[in-house]
């Protein structure tokens, strides 16, 4: 199974809209592609933790004092 082009486009659009580096979209797409193609097991917590670490490091965050994140 391959990743639907609308999903890929949605990831790119969301990353751009959030003001993030396009490399973040590439990393998210690579992960989702690996999962949908069966090359990565979503139940492998060690692999997921490594991927998440890469994504967290790739995400630019800013917080205004007094503003809640969620």
PDB file of C-alpha atoms in Angstrom:
ATOM      1  CA  UNK A   1       0.000   0.000   0.000  1.00  0.00           C
ATOM      2  CA  UNK A   2       1.347   3.413  -0.886  1.00  0.00           C
ATOM      3  CA  UNK A   3       0.700   6.709   0.808  1.00  0.00           C
ATOM      4  CA  UNK A   4      -2.151   8.607  -0.819  1.00  0.00           C
ATOM      5  CA  UNK A   5      -1.035  11.778  -2.598  1.00  0.00           C
ATOM      6  CA  UNK A   6      -3.744  13.764  -0.790  1.00  0.00           C
ATOM      7  CA  UNK A   7      -2.240  12.744   2.548  1.00  0.00           C
ATOM      8  CA  UNK A   8       1.209  13.804   1.347  1.00  0.00           C
ATOM      9  CA  UNK A   9      -0.158  17.113   0.127  1.00  0.00           C
ATOM     10  CA  UNK A  10      -2.029  17.621   3.402  1.00  0.00           C
ATOM     11  CA  UNK A  11       1.111  17.034   5.447  1.00  0.00           C
ATOM     12  CA  UNK A  12       3.074  19.513   3.328  1.00  0.00           C
ATOM     13  CA  UNK A  13       0.293  22.097   3.563  1.00  0.00           C
ATOM     14  CA  UNK A  14      -0.073  21.707   7.340  1.00  0.00           C
ATOM     15  CA  UNK A  15       3.671  21.977   7.911  1.00  0.00           C
ATOM     16  CA  UNK A  16       3.867  25.103   5.735  1.00  0.00           C
ATOM     17  CA  UNK A  17       0.809  26.630   7.411  1.00  0.00           C
ATOM     18  CA  UNK A  18       2.409  26.058  10.809  1.00  0.00           C
ATOM     19  CA  UNK A  19       5.547  27.857   9.645  1.00  0.00           C
ATOM     20  CA  UNK A  20       7.705  24.761   9.995  1.00  0.00           C
ATOM     21  CA  UNK A  21      10.704  23.748   7.896  1.00  0.00           C
ATOM     22  CA  UNK A  22       9.709  21.674   4.835  1.00  0.00           C
ATOM     23  CA  UNK A  23      12.155  19.016   6.066  1.00  0.00           C
ATOM     24  CA  UNK A  24       9.656  18.233   8.822  1.00  0.00           C
ATOM     25  CA  UNK A  25       7.069  17.357   6.166  1.00  0.00           C
ATOM     26  CA  UNK A  26       9.608  15.161   4.384  1.00  0.00           C
ATOM     27  CA  UNK A  27      10.332  13.304   7.623  1.00  0.00           C
ATOM     28  CA  UNK A  28       6.657  12.822   8.429  1.00  0.00           C
ATOM     29  CA  UNK A  29       5.971  11.588   4.910  1.00  0.00           C
ATOM     30  CA  UNK A  30       8.941   9.218   5.046  1.00  0.00           C
ATOM     31  CA  UNK A  31       7.672   7.749   8.319  1.00  0.00           C
ATOM     32  CA  UNK A  32       4.121   7.330   7.068  1.00  0.00           C
ATOM     33  CA  UNK A  33       5.390   5.798   3.843  1.00  0.00           C
ATOM     34  CA  UNK A  34       7.493   3.309   5.800  1.00  0.00           C
ATOM     35  CA  UNK A  35       4.487   2.346   7.912  1.00  0.00           C
ATOM     36  CA  UNK A  36       2.047   2.007   5.010  1.00  0.00           C
ATOM     37  CA  UNK A  37       4.525  -0.026   2.958  1.00  0.00           C
ATOM     38  CA  UNK A  38       5.123  -2.410   5.865  1.00  0.00           C
ATOM     39  CA  UNK A  39       8.775  -1.420   6.270  1.00  0.00           C
ATOM     40  CA  UNK A  40       8.155  -0.141   9.781  1.00  0.00           C
ATOM     41  CA  UNK A  41       5.999  -1.646  12.490  1.00  0.00           C
ATOM     42  CA  UNK A  42       3.812   0.869  14.316  1.00  0.00           C
ATOM     43  CA  UNK A  43       3.899  -1.458  17.326  1.00  0.00           C
ATOM     44  CA  UNK A  44       7.701  -1.222  17.617  1.00  0.00           C
ATOM     45  CA  UNK A  45       7.980   1.283  20.448  1.00  0.00           C
ATOM     46  CA  UNK A  46      11.766   1.668  20.096  1.00  0.00           C
ATOM     47  CA  UNK A  47      11.497   2.591  16.415  1.00  0.00           C
ATOM     48  CA  UNK A  48       8.601   4.946  17.134  1.00  0.00           C
ATOM     49  CA  UNK A  49      10.587   6.636  19.896  1.00  0.00           C
ATOM     50  CA  UNK A  50      13.533   7.181  17.547  1.00  0.00           C
ATOM     51  CA  UNK A  51      11.271   8.624  14.856  1.00  0.00           C
ATOM     52  CA  UNK A  52       9.514  10.873  17.346  1.00  0.00           C
ATOM     53  CA  UNK A  53      12.844  12.168  18.649  1.00  0.00           C
ATOM     54  CA  UNK A  54      13.794  13.153  15.096  1.00  0.00           C
ATOM     55  CA  UNK A  55      10.434  14.853  14.594  1.00  0.00           C
ATOM     56  CA  UNK A  56      10.617  16.705  17.906  1.00  0.00           C
ATOM     57  CA  UNK A  57      14.097  17.950  17.055  1.00  0.00           C
ATOM     58  CA  UNK A  58      12.836  19.080  13.644  1.00  0.00           C
ATOM     59  CA  UNK A  59       9.901  21.048  15.030  1.00  0.00           C
ATOM     60  CA  UNK A  60      10.355  24.727  15.792  1.00  0.00           C
ATOM     61  CA  UNK A  61       8.425  25.821  18.846  1.00  0.00           C
ATOM     62  CA  UNK A  62       7.749  29.158  20.378  1.00  0.00           C
ATOM     63  CA  UNK A  63       5.650  30.058  23.332  1.00  0.00           C
ATOM     64  CA  UNK A  64       4.328  33.414  24.361  1.00  0.00           C
ATOM     65  CA  UNK A  65       4.459  33.920  28.111  1.00  0.00           C
ATOM     66  CA  UNK A  66       1.091  33.194  29.643  1.00  0.00           C
ATOM     67  CA  UNK A  67      -0.213  31.415  26.550  1.00  0.00           C
ATOM     68  CA  UNK A  68      -1.379  27.841  26.884  1.00  0.00           C
ATOM     69  CA  UNK A  69      -0.081  25.327  24.353  1.00  0.00           C
ATOM     70  CA  UNK A  70      -3.415  23.492  24.137  1.00  0.00           C
TER      71      UNK A  70
END
